[in-house]
């Protein structure tokens, strides 16, 4: 067997290279009422980036948790370097060189970066005292390697979501993993950070590290993967070699059918403005003015930090506003709080559904009705029968897949969680819908359902302002595109004018400079 050696610091361990570093053979896993995995198999070669794709609920996360020692399979075999192993804990996985970077970050936010990276494995002097200097020096090397320009002494809670994601990656790399599992690693990263992630993966491959990459962003998969394995309904759905990785081929494996045109083909040409914003200025921003007509879908594009989220939060009364006027259906409205916004006919689907859009420990029923509980009040009490009947209709109307109305929403798939957030507001029949990254973290099938839902709302006359960082989505869904730069509007593009180059030209301040 050949061997390959990395260089520098913690990167000196030699790993034996074989044709397959990892083999998963007929792994099955059952949960009450659900067969999560049904005889799933895959192989992983040294220095290979293997993408595992599939819709929410396809079994990807369960398989990765089994490989990381967080769950145990009911049957099947795992081979490492050709030898059968039992990965009965996270510690066992780490000892065997397997690390999983979760999509949901697992950091102690009150500690600094170095303390997080060494948590549970602190360097000590004389076996007792913490060796902070040693940990800081090694942390500096790791941060430099991943391209994060931050001090090891910086407290994690002061970092941006993207920077926290990079700390998680550094934490995994310090364990000297030879198999690194990345679950939606770019979900919180800026484009610059994502590009650095690609460079890091290429560097890891050069050092013989194998990467299992999970992402709903199929463009990323095309760029980073050497091979693709698709799961569907807990089973193997197919595999694609490097030369066969295309968007259409991946979609067909994931959903088992041709999706055809994903985005609506027609332009919505509303006649009268439903939302008018005049000289509107949020804290730290610049005055903006624009309008969205009834039945129109207007995209709000821009790079991270351009001020898009701050704008829609200001319109919904969440963030403070310095000045400006909002008109709904031609009438001026005062929006000082979300309650004012709701009364005015404005709804906001926030960027982070788990932190801002849902109460995860509460039932689907409770999440669906919390924004409009006054609709179910009778003599200061909630009419539970009326509430349940209403929720049954909502679940059926919006295609929310849940075993019951009393199911805690945290146990639904990402796509169904997002549909709960959407349905919560849409059941109130808003006039204006503000969408902040409405399909983030959901699979291609759920995306199409959400697009269809937005299309139906446009047909009903709802004015939609949609933020999206996915270029294909912003181009495909928008009747017009407003582009933000430096917390102000840089320009507007019609559907006919809108191209990736035109959007990026404005988003980088070329015209506004």
Short mmCIF file of C-alpha atoms in Angstrom, two decimals:
data_model
loop_
_atom_site.label_atom_id
_atom_site.label_comp_id
_atom_site.label_asym_id
_atom_site.label_seq_id
_atom_site.Cartn_x
_atom_site.Cartn_y
_atom_site.Cartn_z
CA UNK A 1 0.00 0.00 0.00
CA UNK A 2 1.07 3.54 -0.66
CA UNK A 3 1.19 6.18 2.00
CA UNK A 4 0.82 9.91 1.95
CA UNK A 5 2.00 12.40 4.53
CA UNK A 6 0.85 15.92 5.20
CA UNK A 7 3.08 18.65 6.51
CA UNK A 8 3.08 21.07 9.41
CA UNK A 9 1.69 21.05 12.97
CA UNK A 10 -1.10 18.56 13.53
CA UNK A 11 -1.00 17.44 9.92
CA UNK A 12 1.87 14.93 10.22
CA UNK A 13 -0.03 11.67 10.69
CA UNK A 14 0.40 9.06 7.93
CA UNK A 15 -2.68 7.33 6.62
CA UNK A 16 -2.59 4.14 4.63
CA UNK A 17 -4.20 4.53 1.24
CA UNK A 18 -6.29 1.73 -0.20
CA UNK A 19 -8.78 1.62 -3.04
CA UNK A 20 -11.54 2.28 -0.49
CA UNK A 21 -10.90 3.89 2.86
CA UNK A 22 -14.57 3.42 3.79
CA UNK A 23 -17.21 0.91 2.74
CA UNK A 24 -20.81 1.01 3.93
CA UNK A 25 -22.62 -2.24 3.16
CA UNK A 26 -26.40 -2.72 3.47
CA UNK A 27 -26.89 -0.34 6.41
CA UNK A 28 -30.47 -0.21 7.72
CA UNK A 29 -32.00 1.91 10.47
CA UNK A 30 -35.57 2.02 11.77
CA UNK A 31 -37.30 4.57 13.95
CA UNK A 32 -40.85 4.18 15.31
CA UNK A 33 -43.05 4.09 12.23
CA UNK A 34 -40.24 5.12 9.87
CA UNK A 35 -37.64 3.12 7.92
CA UNK A 36 -34.91 5.78 7.71
CA UNK A 37 -32.35 3.60 5.88
CA UNK A 38 -33.01 0.46 3.87
CA UNK A 39 -29.85 -1.47 2.93
CA UNK A 40 -27.86 1.61 1.92
CA UNK A 41 -24.33 1.11 0.58
CA UNK A 42 -21.53 3.42 -0.52
CA UNK A 43 -17.76 3.53 -0.85
CA UNK A 44 -15.25 6.33 -0.28
CA UNK A 45 -11.72 6.50 -1.65
CA UNK A 46 -8.73 8.27 -0.08
CA UNK A 47 -8.53 11.91 -1.11
CA UNK A 48 -12.01 11.81 -2.70
CA UNK A 49 -14.86 14.28 -2.28
CA UNK A 50 -18.08 12.29 -2.33
CA UNK A 51 -21.33 14.24 -2.44
CA UNK A 52 -24.37 12.58 -0.89
CA UNK A 53 -27.58 14.16 -2.16
CA UNK A 54 -31.28 13.58 -1.65
CA UNK A 55 -34.48 15.29 -0.63
CA UNK A 56 -35.20 16.01 3.03
CA UNK A 57 -36.06 12.70 4.67
CA UNK A 58 -34.02 10.68 2.17
CA UNK A 59 -31.77 9.34 4.96
CA UNK A 60 -28.62 11.44 4.47
CA UNK A 61 -28.39 12.78 8.02
CA UNK A 62 -29.17 9.39 9.59
CA UNK A 63 -26.39 7.73 7.59
CA UNK A 64 -23.89 10.44 8.54
CA UNK A 65 -24.83 10.21 12.23
CA UNK A 66 -24.19 6.46 12.07
CA UNK A 67 -20.75 7.03 10.53
CA UNK A 68 -20.02 9.64 13.23
CA UNK A 69 -21.04 7.31 16.07
CA UNK A 70 -24.08 9.35 17.10
CA UNK A 71 -26.51 6.58 16.18
CA UNK A 72 -26.23 2.82 15.77
CA UNK A 73 -27.46 0.88 12.72
CA UNK A 74 -29.96 -1.96 13.10
CA UNK A 75 -28.06 -4.03 10.56
CA UNK A 76 -25.29 -3.79 8.01
CA UNK A 77 -21.50 -3.50 7.97
CA UNK A 78 -18.99 -0.65 8.03
CA UNK A 79 -15.45 -1.32 6.81
CA UNK A 80 -12.48 0.99 7.40
CA UNK A 81 -9.34 0.12 5.45
CA UNK A 82 -11.02 -3.17 4.60
CA UNK A 83 -11.66 -4.22 8.21
CA UNK A 84 -15.10 -4.36 9.84
CA UNK A 85 -15.56 -1.82 12.64
CA UNK A 86 -18.25 -0.89 15.14
CA UNK A 87 -18.52 2.86 15.63
CA UNK A 88 -20.35 2.91 18.95
CA UNK A 89 -19.69 6.53 19.99
CA UNK A 90 -18.48 9.90 18.78
CA UNK A 91 -15.20 9.26 20.61
CA UNK A 92 -14.74 5.98 18.73
CA UNK A 93 -15.38 7.75 15.44
CA UNK A 94 -12.80 10.42 16.31
CA UNK A 95 -10.25 7.76 17.24
CA UNK A 96 -10.79 6.17 13.84
CA UNK A 97 -10.34 9.51 12.07
CA UNK A 98 -13.99 10.40 11.32
CA UNK A 99 -15.37 13.87 12.09
CA UNK A 100 -18.83 15.29 11.38
CA UNK A 101 -19.44 19.02 11.00
CA UNK A 102 -23.14 19.53 11.70
CA UNK A 103 -25.27 22.08 9.92
CA UNK A 104 -26.49 23.14 13.35
CA UNK A 105 -23.39 24.58 14.99
CA UNK A 106 -22.18 23.12 18.28
CA UNK A 107 -20.13 25.89 19.82
CA UNK A 108 -19.86 27.36 23.34
CA UNK A 109 -20.58 30.96 22.43
CA UNK A 110 -19.33 32.40 25.74
CA UNK A 111 -15.84 30.94 25.18
CA UNK A 112 -13.16 32.18 22.81
CA UNK A 113 -12.19 30.50 19.55
CA UNK A 114 -9.20 28.60 20.98
CA UNK A 115 -11.22 27.27 23.92
CA UNK A 116 -13.89 26.00 21.52
CA UNK A 117 -11.39 24.29 19.23
CA UNK A 118 -9.72 22.53 22.17
CA UNK A 119 -12.89 21.88 24.20
CA UNK A 120 -12.51 18.51 25.91
CA UNK A 121 -8.93 18.15 24.64
CA UNK A 122 -7.21 21.09 26.33
CA UNK A 123 -3.43 21.35 26.30
CA UNK A 124 -2.04 21.37 29.83
CA UNK A 125 1.18 22.10 31.63
CA UNK A 126 2.35 19.54 34.17
CA UNK A 127 -0.95 17.76 33.55
CA UNK A 128 -2.94 20.37 35.49
CA UNK A 129 -2.71 23.98 34.30
CA UNK A 130 -4.14 25.02 30.94
CA UNK A 131 -1.45 25.83 28.41
CA UNK A 132 -3.19 28.79 26.80
CA UNK A 133 -0.14 29.83 24.82
CA UNK A 134 0.17 26.45 23.14
CA UNK A 135 -3.56 26.38 22.31
CA UNK A 136 -3.48 29.92 20.93
CA UNK A 137 -0.47 29.20 18.71
CA UNK A 138 -2.04 26.06 17.25
CA UNK A 139 -5.37 27.83 16.82
CA UNK A 140 -3.64 30.64 14.89
CA UNK A 141 -2.20 28.03 12.50
CA UNK A 142 -5.63 26.46 11.98
CA UNK A 143 -7.35 29.80 11.43
CA UNK A 144 -4.69 30.79 8.92
CA UNK A 145 -5.21 27.48 7.13
CA UNK A 146 -8.95 28.02 6.73
CA UNK A 147 -8.56 31.72 5.89
CA UNK A 148 -10.31 33.14 8.99
CA UNK A 149 -8.59 36.38 10.03
CA UNK A 150 -9.57 36.41 13.70
CA UNK A 151 -7.70 36.26 17.01
CA UNK A 152 -7.83 32.94 18.90
CA UNK A 153 -8.90 35.04 21.91
CA UNK A 154 -12.04 36.41 20.24
CA UNK A 155 -15.25 35.30 21.94
CA UNK A 156 -17.35 33.16 19.59
CA UNK A 157 -20.63 35.01 20.19
CA UNK A 158 -19.09 38.11 18.56
CA UNK A 159 -18.47 36.24 15.27
CA UNK A 160 -20.76 36.27 12.26
CA UNK A 161 -22.69 33.06 11.40
CA UNK A 162 -20.23 32.37 8.58
CA UNK A 163 -17.23 32.82 10.86
CA UNK A 164 -18.77 30.46 13.42
CA UNK A 165 -19.13 27.87 10.65
CA UNK A 166 -15.42 28.24 9.86
CA UNK A 167 -14.57 27.71 13.55
CA UNK A 168 -16.52 24.44 13.44
CA UNK A 169 -14.45 23.40 10.43
CA UNK A 170 -11.22 24.32 12.22
CA UNK A 171 -12.38 22.32 15.24
CA UNK A 172 -12.91 19.25 13.08
CA UNK A 173 -9.59 19.67 11.29
CA UNK A 174 -7.70 19.80 14.58
CA UNK A 175 -8.86 16.25 15.28
CA UNK A 176 -6.73 15.24 12.28
CA UNK A 177 -9.69 13.51 10.67
CA UNK A 178 -9.04 11.42 7.58
CA UNK A 179 -12.76 11.31 6.78
CA UNK A 180 -14.44 14.70 7.13
CA UNK A 181 -18.23 14.82 6.83
CA UNK A 182 -19.62 18.27 5.97
CA UNK A 183 -23.39 18.76 6.36
CA UNK A 184 -24.50 21.90 4.47
CA UNK A 185 -21.15 23.59 5.23
CA UNK A 186 -21.82 26.72 3.18
CA UNK A 187 -25.33 27.48 4.45
CA UNK A 188 -24.09 30.42 6.54
CA UNK A 189 -21.04 31.42 4.48
CA UNK A 190 -20.55 34.46 2.27
CA UNK A 191 -19.37 33.90 -1.30
CA UNK A 192 -15.79 34.73 -0.26
CA UNK A 193 -15.96 32.25 2.62
CA UNK A 194 -17.49 29.62 0.34
CA UNK A 195 -14.68 30.06 -2.18
CA UNK A 196 -12.20 29.60 0.67
CA UNK A 197 -14.05 26.43 1.68
CA UNK A 198 -13.56 25.03 -1.84
CA UNK A 199 -9.83 25.81 -1.62
CA UNK A 200 -9.65 24.11 1.77
CA UNK A 201 -11.34 20.96 0.44
CA UNK A 202 -8.87 20.86 -2.46
CA UNK A 203 -6.00 21.20 0.03
CA UNK A 204 -7.39 18.40 2.20
CA UNK A 205 -7.64 16.12 -0.83
CA UNK A 206 -3.97 16.77 -1.61
CA UNK A 207 -3.18 15.53 1.90
CA UNK A 208 -5.19 12.33 1.46
CA UNK A 209 -8.21 13.45 3.49
CA UNK A 210 -11.56 12.18 2.19
CA UNK A 211 -14.63 14.45 2.32
CA UNK A 212 -18.30 13.50 2.37
CA UNK A 213 -20.17 16.62 1.27
CA UNK A 214 -23.90 17.11 1.82
CA UNK A 215 -25.60 20.11 0.22
CA UNK A 216 -28.95 21.10 -1.26
CA UNK A 217 -27.09 23.58 -3.48
CA UNK A 218 -26.55 21.48 -6.55
CA UNK A 219 -24.30 24.09 -8.15
CA UNK A 220 -21.89 23.58 -5.26
CA UNK A 221 -22.04 19.82 -5.69
CA UNK A 222 -21.15 20.16 -9.37
CA UNK A 223 -18.15 22.27 -8.46
CA UNK A 224 -16.74 20.29 -5.54
CA UNK A 225 -17.67 16.61 -6.00
CA UNK A 226 -15.58 13.85 -7.58
CA UNK A 227 -18.57 11.52 -7.41
CA UNK A 228 -22.23 11.74 -6.37
CA UNK A 229 -24.36 9.20 -4.50
CA UNK A 230 -28.11 9.88 -4.32
CA UNK A 231 -30.52 8.58 -1.68
CA UNK A 232 -34.29 8.50 -2.07
CA UNK A 233 -36.75 7.30 0.58
CA UNK A 234 -33.94 5.72 2.59
CA UNK A 235 -32.54 3.71 -0.32
CA UNK A 236 -29.75 4.05 -2.86
CA UNK A 237 -31.16 5.90 -5.86
CA UNK A 238 -28.09 5.95 -8.08
CA UNK A 239 -24.58 7.27 -8.56
CA UNK A 240 -22.89 9.74 -10.91
CA UNK A 241 -19.20 9.87 -11.90
CA UNK A 242 -17.44 13.23 -12.19
CA UNK A 243 -18.19 13.61 -15.88
CA UNK A 244 -21.89 12.81 -15.35
CA UNK A 245 -22.57 15.40 -12.62
CA UNK A 246 -25.14 17.81 -14.06
CA UNK A 247 -28.04 19.63 -12.44
CA UNK A 248 -30.60 17.66 -14.44
CA UNK A 249 -29.01 14.29 -13.71
CA UNK A 250 -28.86 14.99 -9.96
CA UNK A 251 -32.47 16.20 -9.82
CA UNK A 252 -33.68 13.08 -11.64
CA UNK A 253 -31.86 10.78 -9.18
CA UNK A 254 -33.16 12.68 -6.15
CA UNK A 255 -36.83 12.87 -7.07
CA UNK A 256 -37.15 9.94 -9.45
CA UNK A 257 -38.66 12.04 -12.22
CA UNK A 258 -37.95 14.93 -14.56
CA UNK A 259 -38.93 18.21 -12.93
CA UNK A 260 -39.16 20.15 -16.17
CA UNK A 261 -39.21 23.91 -15.82
CA UNK A 262 -38.78 24.72 -12.12
CA UNK A 263 -39.61 28.42 -12.27
CA UNK A 264 -42.78 30.12 -13.53
CA UNK A 265 -42.60 31.10 -17.18
CA UNK A 266 -44.84 34.15 -17.21
CA UNK A 267 -44.34 37.68 -15.90
CA UNK A 268 -46.83 39.04 -13.36
CA UNK A 269 -47.87 42.52 -14.43
CA UNK A 270 -49.84 44.00 -11.57
CA UNK A 271 -51.55 47.32 -12.28
CA UNK A 272 -51.58 49.23 -9.00
CA UNK A 273 -48.86 49.49 -6.36
CA UNK A 274 -49.72 47.43 -3.29
CA UNK A 275 -46.53 48.29 -1.34
CA UNK A 276 -44.95 51.73 -1.70
CA UNK A 277 -41.78 52.65 0.19
CA UNK A 278 -40.65 56.28 0.12
CA UNK A 279 -37.33 57.61 1.50
CA UNK A 280 -37.27 54.68 3.92
CA UNK A 281 -34.13 54.51 6.03
CA UNK A 282 -33.24 51.87 8.63
CA UNK A 283 -30.48 52.39 11.17
CA UNK A 284 -27.11 52.23 9.42
CA UNK A 285 -28.69 52.30 5.97
CA UNK A 286 -29.37 54.80 3.19
CA UNK A 287 -32.82 56.08 2.13
CA UNK A 288 -34.57 53.79 -0.37
CA UNK A 289 -37.73 54.21 -2.43
CA UNK A 290 -39.52 51.55 -4.48
CA UNK A 291 -42.91 49.96 -5.12
CA UNK A 292 -44.26 46.43 -5.53
CA UNK A 293 -47.47 46.03 -7.49
CA UNK A 294 -50.32 43.70 -6.57
CA UNK A 295 -49.58 40.22 -7.91
CA UNK A 296 -45.94 41.05 -8.62
CA UNK A 297 -42.84 39.16 -7.40
CA UNK A 298 -39.91 41.52 -6.91
CA UNK A 299 -36.52 40.04 -6.12
CA UNK A 300 -34.18 41.79 -3.69
CA UNK A 301 -30.60 40.87 -4.61
CA UNK A 302 -27.23 41.84 -3.16
CA UNK A 303 -24.16 40.45 -1.44
CA UNK A 304 -23.94 39.59 2.26
CA UNK A 305 -23.97 42.84 4.24
CA UNK A 306 -25.76 44.84 1.54
CA UNK A 307 -28.65 45.58 3.92
CA UNK A 308 -31.41 43.40 2.45
CA UNK A 309 -32.44 41.67 5.69
CA UNK A 310 -32.27 44.93 7.63
CA UNK A 311 -34.62 46.55 5.09
CA UNK A 312 -37.35 43.91 5.33
CA UNK A 313 -37.02 43.73 9.13
CA UNK A 314 -37.53 47.51 9.19
CA UNK A 315 -40.61 47.19 6.97
CA UNK A 316 -42.01 44.60 9.38
CA UNK A 317 -41.33 46.76 12.45
CA UNK A 318 -38.61 44.53 13.93
CA UNK A 319 -35.64 46.90 13.52
CA UNK A 320 -35.65 50.66 14.21
CA UNK A 321 -36.35 53.04 11.35
CA UNK A 322 -34.96 56.55 11.07
CA UNK A 323 -37.43 57.97 8.60
CA UNK A 324 -39.62 57.22 5.61
CA UNK A 325 -43.13 56.32 4.59
CA UNK A 326 -44.88 53.01 3.92
CA UNK A 327 -48.11 52.83 1.92
CA UNK A 328 -50.27 49.72 1.63
CA UNK A 329 -52.83 49.75 -1.17
CA UNK A 330 -52.39 53.51 -1.50
CA UNK A 331 -52.87 54.32 2.19
CA UNK A 332 -50.05 55.40 4.55
CA UNK A 333 -49.50 53.06 7.49
CA UNK A 334 -47.52 53.37 10.72
CA UNK A 335 -45.37 50.29 11.39
CA UNK A 336 -43.64 50.56 14.74
CA UNK A 337 -43.85 46.86 15.64
CA UNK A 338 -44.63 43.47 14.05
CA UNK A 339 -48.16 43.79 15.47
CA UNK A 340 -48.62 47.01 13.47
CA UNK A 341 -47.26 45.27 10.35
CA UNK A 342 -49.65 42.33 10.72
CA UNK A 343 -52.61 44.67 11.17
CA UNK A 344 -51.52 46.54 8.03
CA UNK A 345 -51.47 43.32 5.99
CA UNK A 346 -47.70 42.70 5.95
CA UNK A 347 -46.18 39.27 6.65
CA UNK A 348 -42.49 38.34 7.02
CA UNK A 349 -40.95 34.91 6.52
CA UNK A 350 -37.56 35.40 8.23
CA UNK A 351 -34.13 34.23 7.12
CA UNK A 352 -33.60 31.76 9.99
CA UNK A 353 -36.75 29.69 10.42
CA UNK A 354 -35.52 27.86 13.51
CA UNK A 355 -34.50 30.95 15.47
CA UNK A 356 -37.01 33.49 14.19
CA UNK A 357 -39.85 31.69 12.45
CA UNK A 358 -40.75 28.74 14.67
CA UNK A 359 -40.89 27.61 18.28
CA UNK A 360 -39.36 24.20 17.72
CA UNK A 361 -40.60 22.56 20.94
CA UNK A 362 -44.21 23.51 20.19
CA UNK A 363 -46.68 21.56 18.06
CA UNK A 364 -47.38 22.16 14.39
CA UNK A 365 -50.86 23.36 15.42
CA UNK A 366 -49.48 25.92 17.87
CA UNK A 367 -46.95 27.26 15.38
CA UNK A 368 -49.59 27.61 12.67
CA UNK A 369 -51.95 29.70 14.80
CA UNK A 370 -49.63 31.77 17.00
CA UNK A 371 -49.64 34.79 14.66
CA UNK A 372 -53.45 34.98 14.61
CA UNK A 373 -54.68 33.60 17.92
CA UNK A 374 -57.27 36.36 18.18
CA UNK A 375 -59.11 34.59 15.33
CA UNK A 376 -59.79 31.66 17.69
CA UNK A 377 -60.66 33.56 20.87
CA UNK A 378 -64.02 33.08 22.52
CA UNK A 379 -64.59 34.97 25.78
CA UNK A 380 -60.82 35.32 26.27
CA UNK A 381 -60.32 31.56 25.77
CA UNK A 382 -58.98 29.73 22.72
CA UNK A 383 -61.59 27.67 20.87
CA UNK A 384 -59.45 24.55 20.43
CA UNK A 385 -62.01 22.78 18.24
CA UNK A 386 -62.10 25.72 15.83
CA UNK A 387 -58.29 25.93 15.93
CA UNK A 388 -57.84 22.23 15.07
CA UNK A 389 -60.34 22.35 12.23
CA UNK A 390 -58.61 25.40 10.80
CA UNK A 391 -55.18 23.75 11.10
CA UNK A 392 -56.39 20.61 9.33
CA UNK A 393 -57.39 22.76 6.38
CA UNK A 394 -54.08 24.66 6.41
CA UNK A 395 -52.00 21.46 6.50
CA UNK A 396 -53.97 20.04 3.59
CA UNK A 397 -53.92 23.27 1.58
CA UNK A 398 -50.16 23.80 1.82
CA UNK A 399 -49.13 20.14 1.65
CA UNK A 400 -47.43 20.05 5.08
CA UNK A 401 -46.34 16.47 5.75
CA UNK A 402 -46.74 15.75 9.46
CA UNK A 403 -47.95 12.65 11.33
CA UNK A 404 -50.30 14.83 13.40
CA UNK A 405 -51.12 18.41 14.29
CA UNK A 406 -49.60 17.78 17.72
CA UNK A 407 -46.19 16.75 16.33
CA UNK A 408 -43.40 19.00 17.60
CA UNK A 409 -42.29 21.06 14.61
CA UNK A 410 -38.60 20.33 15.31
CA UNK A 411 -39.13 16.77 14.06
CA UNK A 412 -40.38 17.81 10.62
CA UNK A 413 -38.06 17.97 7.61
CA UNK A 414 -36.58 21.34 6.68
CA UNK A 415 -38.95 21.75 3.75
CA UNK A 416 -42.02 21.06 5.89
CA UNK A 417 -40.78 23.39 8.62
CA UNK A 418 -40.51 26.13 6.02
CA UNK A 419 -44.02 25.40 4.80
CA UNK A 420 -45.27 25.78 8.39
CA UNK A 421 -43.63 29.22 8.56
CA UNK A 422 -45.19 30.22 5.24
CA UNK A 423 -48.61 28.82 6.12
CA UNK A 424 -48.61 30.58 9.49
CA UNK A 425 -48.62 33.93 7.71
CA UNK A 426 -50.55 33.02 4.59
CA UNK A 427 -53.51 31.85 6.67
CA UNK A 428 -53.89 35.53 7.65
CA UNK A 429 -54.33 36.54 3.97
CA UNK A 430 -51.62 39.22 3.84
CA UNK A 431 -51.53 41.90 1.17
CA UNK A 432 -47.72 42.09 1.21
CA UNK A 433 -45.40 39.12 1.69
CA UNK A 434 -41.75 39.68 2.64
CA UNK A 435 -39.64 36.56 2.02
CA UNK A 436 -36.07 36.37 3.36
CA UNK A 437 -34.27 33.36 1.82
CA UNK A 438 -37.52 31.33 1.56
CA UNK A 439 -35.86 28.10 0.30
CA UNK A 440 -32.65 28.09 2.35
CA UNK A 441 -31.77 24.58 3.53
CA UNK A 442 -34.58 22.76 1.70
CA UNK A 443 -34.27 20.20 -1.07
CA UNK A 444 -35.09 20.67 -4.73
CA UNK A 445 -38.50 19.04 -4.47
CA UNK A 446 -39.57 21.25 -1.55
CA UNK A 447 -38.19 24.27 -3.40
CA UNK A 448 -40.47 23.60 -6.33
CA UNK A 449 -43.47 23.34 -3.99
CA UNK A 450 -42.57 26.68 -2.39
CA UNK A 451 -42.12 28.31 -5.82
CA UNK A 452 -45.54 27.04 -6.85
CA UNK A 453 -47.03 28.44 -3.66
CA UNK A 454 -45.47 31.88 -4.25
CA UNK A 455 -46.80 31.75 -7.81
CA UNK A 456 -50.33 31.02 -6.55
CA UNK A 457 -50.16 33.96 -4.14
CA UNK A 458 -49.14 36.25 -6.99
CA UNK A 459 -52.17 35.04 -8.92
CA UNK A 460 -54.28 36.04 -5.91
CA UNK A 461 -52.86 39.58 -5.96
CA UNK A 462 -50.34 39.34 -3.12
CA UNK A 463 -47.35 41.69 -3.55
CA UNK A 464 -44.15 39.74 -2.85
CA UNK A 465 -40.69 41.10 -2.04
CA UNK A 466 -38.23 38.19 -2.02
CA UNK A 467 -34.62 38.09 -0.83
CA UNK A 468 -32.50 35.27 -2.22
CA UNK A 469 -28.76 34.65 -2.38
CA UNK A 470 -29.21 31.92 -5.01
CA UNK A 471 -28.72 33.58 -8.39
CA UNK A 472 -30.76 30.98 -10.27
CA UNK A 473 -33.66 31.54 -7.88
CA UNK A 474 -33.59 35.33 -7.99
CA UNK A 475 -33.47 35.30 -11.80
CA UNK A 476 -36.08 32.58 -12.19
CA UNK A 477 -38.70 33.88 -9.76
CA UNK A 478 -38.56 37.66 -10.13
CA UNK A 479 -40.68 39.88 -12.35
CA UNK A 480 -38.26 42.69 -11.47
CA UNK A 481 -35.06 42.73 -9.44
CA UNK A 482 -33.96 45.46 -7.03
CA UNK A 483 -30.24 45.25 -6.28
CA UNK A 484 -28.79 46.53 -3.01
CA UNK A 485 -25.24 47.71 -2.38
CA UNK A 486 -23.78 49.44 0.66
CA UNK A 487 -27.18 49.41 2.42
CA UNK A 488 -28.92 51.28 -0.36
CA UNK A 489 -30.48 50.56 -3.76
CA UNK A 490 -27.91 50.33 -6.56
CA UNK A 491 -30.39 49.81 -9.36
CA UNK A 492 -33.38 47.99 -10.81
CA UNK A 493 -33.57 45.36 -13.56
CA UNK A 494 -36.56 44.15 -15.53
CA UNK A 495 -36.96 40.44 -16.16
CA UNK A 496 -35.68 40.97 -19.71
CA UNK A 497 -32.62 42.88 -18.49
CA UNK A 498 -31.79 40.54 -15.62
CA UNK A 499 -28.70 38.39 -16.07
CA UNK A 500 -26.18 37.11 -13.56
CA UNK A 501 -23.63 39.61 -14.87
CA UNK A 502 -26.05 42.54 -14.64
CA UNK A 503 -27.03 41.66 -11.06
CA UNK A 504 -23.42 41.25 -9.94
CA UNK A 505 -22.41 44.49 -11.66
CA UNK A 506 -24.88 46.41 -9.48
CA UNK A 507 -24.30 44.26 -6.36
CA UNK A 508 -20.60 45.13 -6.35
CA UNK A 509 -21.31 48.85 -6.54
CA UNK A 510 -19.98 49.36 -10.05
CA UNK A 511 -22.79 51.67 -11.12
CA UNK A 512 -23.36 53.14 -7.67
CA UNK A 513 -19.68 53.91 -7.03
#
